Amino acid sequence: MDLPGARGALSAAVISTLTSAGGTPAAAVEVAGHAIRRSPDVLLDDDVQLALFVLDELFYRGFSDVADEWEWDPGLLAVRAVLEEAFESALRERVVVPGGIRAERGAIADALFAMTAPGPGPSVARHVAKRATLEQLREFLIHRSVYQLKEADPHTWAIPRLEGRAKAALVEIQADEYGGGAPDRMHAELFARTMRGAGLDSRYGAYVEQVPAVTLAAVNVMSLFGLHRRWRGAVAGHLAAFEMTSSMPNRLYGDGFRRHGFGADTTWYFDEHVEADAVHEQIAGRELAGGLAEQEPELAPDILFGAASGLLLDDLVACHVLPAWKSGRTSLRVP
Amino acid sequence: MTGRSDDDVTSRRDRTRPTIVTCPDGPILVRGDVQIVDDMGSIVPRRRTTVALCRCGASTIKPYCDGTHKAIGFSAP
Ligand code: FES
Ligand SMILES: [Fe+2]
Ligand SMILES: [Fe+2]
């Protein structure tokens, strides 16, 4: 993908470093610290979230015309550490983690199912099913594309950090996410197909420029957990919460696209997830998260924190998108 | 002939031996070499290695589970 345009002094410093010949300027860490101090809310800060997104992307597919060596550049890693620390404390301040949960398989799975229980409140899925305009359906896909075109990748990083039952469970889920060996059935590829069906550009990263900070933050939290071994518990919890809040919403997403006359080829991605994630949520809750809590009981709070962080960011995305749509505005960035 | 021992053959067979797991208040997970057949004897397409069969009766994609058991508060006997 192409490097996105800067959204402030920090992302400008990161982006210009990546296109320069020299190393990271020593001042970059100070620029990062300054950006954090003056930010009212790093979760919704375009400059901070874009900078973090760009630094993380070096570990996925990278950017065209940016040297691969930047991935492990000590200067950039130092900048990333400043941003991650601020990101983590913002999450710690906001996230509500249920207390008194035993590090036992059934107790962890029950806690995760309780945290993700469907509520009656306003939801993006219900809006998509019943009311969304064609333009809003496209916006919905654009927001989701930033993650869905690399679906499953951040959680995959945890595989070598797990063992036994929890590892087998994660591999079982991820193998299904990656199409069970068939490239055209990979979930990321099914999503690309849906985008093309809706008349959108399905190339990786094509819409990063258009999504707001909160959409980037929802992806960045997965990279934060996936890139650090110490966050393996959070990866398990995040994935479990993701799977547990997927089957029913995906049925509603599919309904929204059918309502606008799209056929089975375009709704395949959603239909696939109604069935797949009803399987994945069981494996993720009991075998992966529950299994890991029994293997490493000290990770139980991280498992719940990972789940709660994902749910918080989902809520923040909904709080951004729904009011915009209800008042007839775009939920995308207006340059 | 290969030099494979009986032990290897047994463990290979074990790997595809079907397992059925009942999830508390949820579906039945089926793994392994099992054919799912409907009332009329026709084979139900199976698109993944591990499938979840609906146990609550409320799924919209029966015989598979679609998570509806959570919305109806299904409690397994
Ligand atoms: S058991 Fe899940 S929908 Fe019936
Ligand atoms: Fe998926
Ligand atoms: Fe899934």
PDB file of N, CA and C and ligand atoms in Angstrom, chain B residues 26-27 53-59 64-70 74, ligand 1:
ATOM      1  N   GLY B  26     -25.029 -24.566  24.612  1.00  0.00           N
ATOM      2  CA  GLY B  26     -24.685 -24.168  23.245  1.00  0.00           C
ATOM      3  C   GLY B  26     -24.738 -25.359  22.306  1.00  0.00           C
ATOM      4  N   PRO B  27     -24.086 -25.232  21.158  1.00  0.00           N
ATOM      5  CA  PRO B  27     -24.181 -26.263  20.116  1.00  0.00           C
ATOM      6  C   PRO B  27     -23.355 -27.512  20.417  1.00  0.00           C
ATOM      7  N   LEU B  53     -23.303 -28.027  15.458  1.00  0.00           N
ATOM      8  CA  LEU B  53     -24.700 -28.388  15.178  1.00  0.00           C
ATOM      9  C   LEU B  53     -25.604 -27.732  16.216  1.00  0.00           C
ATOM     10  N   CYS B  54     -26.706 -27.152  15.725  1.00  0.00           N
ATOM     11  CA  CYS B  54     -27.642 -26.461  16.616  1.00  0.00           C
ATOM     12  C   CYS B  54     -28.311 -27.460  17.556  1.00  0.00           C
ATOM     13  N   ARG B  55     -28.364 -27.073  18.824  1.00  0.00           N
ATOM     14  CA  ARG B  55     -28.990 -27.926  19.833  1.00  0.00           C
ATOM     15  C   ARG B  55     -30.227 -27.237  20.412  1.00  0.00           C
ATOM     16  N   CYS B  56     -30.401 -25.940  20.113  1.00  0.00           N
ATOM     17  CA  CYS B  56     -31.498 -25.194  20.738  1.00  0.00           C
ATOM     18  C   CYS B  56     -32.738 -25.167  19.856  1.00  0.00           C
ATOM     19  N   GLY B  57     -32.566 -25.460  18.568  1.00  0.00           N
ATOM     20  CA  GLY B  57     -33.701 -25.478  17.655  1.00  0.00           C
ATOM     21  C   GLY B  57     -34.020 -24.135  17.026  1.00  0.00           C
ATOM     22  N   ALA B  58     -33.299 -23.090  17.381  1.00  0.00           N
ATOM     23  CA  ALA B  58     -33.676 -21.745  16.923  1.00  0.00           C
ATOM     24  C   ALA B  58     -32.766 -21.198  15.819  1.00  0.00           C
ATOM     25  N   SER B  59     -31.771 -21.951  15.402  1.00  0.00           N
ATOM     26  CA  SER B  59     -30.850 -21.440  14.388  1.00  0.00           C
ATOM     27  C   SER B  59     -31.571 -21.184  13.063  1.00  0.00           C
ATOM     28  N   TYR B  64     -26.842 -26.302  11.291  1.00  0.00           N
ATOM     29  CA  TYR B  64     -25.721 -25.646  11.941  1.00  0.00           C
ATOM     30  C   TYR B  64     -26.195 -24.569  12.923  1.00  0.00           C
ATOM     31  N   CYS B  65     -25.355 -24.273  13.888  1.00  0.00           N
ATOM     32  CA  CYS B  65     -25.619 -23.227  14.884  1.00  0.00           C
ATOM     33  C   CYS B  65     -25.267 -21.868  14.290  1.00  0.00           C
ATOM     34  N   ASP B  66     -26.063 -20.845  14.599  1.00  0.00           N
ATOM     35  CA  ASP B  66     -25.724 -19.481  14.172  1.00  0.00           C
ATOM     36  C   ASP B  66     -25.632 -18.529  15.361  1.00  0.00           C
ATOM     37  N   GLY B  67     -25.493 -19.092  16.552  1.00  0.00           N
ATOM     38  CA  GLY B  67     -25.341 -18.248  17.739  1.00  0.00           C
ATOM     39  C   GLY B  67     -26.652 -17.790  18.357  1.00  0.00           C
ATOM     40  N   THR B  68     -27.792 -18.120  17.719  1.00  0.00           N
ATOM     41  CA  THR B  68     -29.092 -17.655  18.240  1.00  0.00           C
ATOM     42  C   THR B  68     -29.381 -18.194  19.642  1.00  0.00           C
ATOM     43  N   HIS B  69     -28.791 -19.333  19.976  1.00  0.00           N
ATOM     44  CA  HIS B  69     -29.030 -19.898  21.324  1.00  0.00           C
ATOM     45  C   HIS B  69     -28.729 -18.878  22.416  1.00  0.00           C
ATOM     46  N   LYS B  70     -27.803 -17.951  22.151  1.00  0.00           N
ATOM     47  CA  LYS B  70     -27.465 -16.947  23.166  1.00  0.00           C
ATOM     48  C   LYS B  70     -28.600 -15.929  23.291  1.00  0.00           C
ATOM     49  N   PHE B  74     -30.976 -20.055  25.692  1.00  0.00           N
ATOM     50  CA  PHE B  74     -31.087 -21.518  25.710  1.00  0.00           C
ATOM     51  C   PHE B  74     -30.316 -22.111  26.878  1.00  0.00           C
TER      52      PHE B  74
HETATM   53  S1  FES C   1     -27.379 -24.091  19.410  1.00  0.00           S
HETATM   54 FE1  FES C   1     -26.639 -22.288  18.543  1.00  0.00          FE
HETATM   55  S2  FES C   1     -28.324 -21.550  17.437  1.00  0.00           S
HETATM   56 FE2  FES C   1     -29.092 -23.399  18.296  1.00  0.00          FE
END
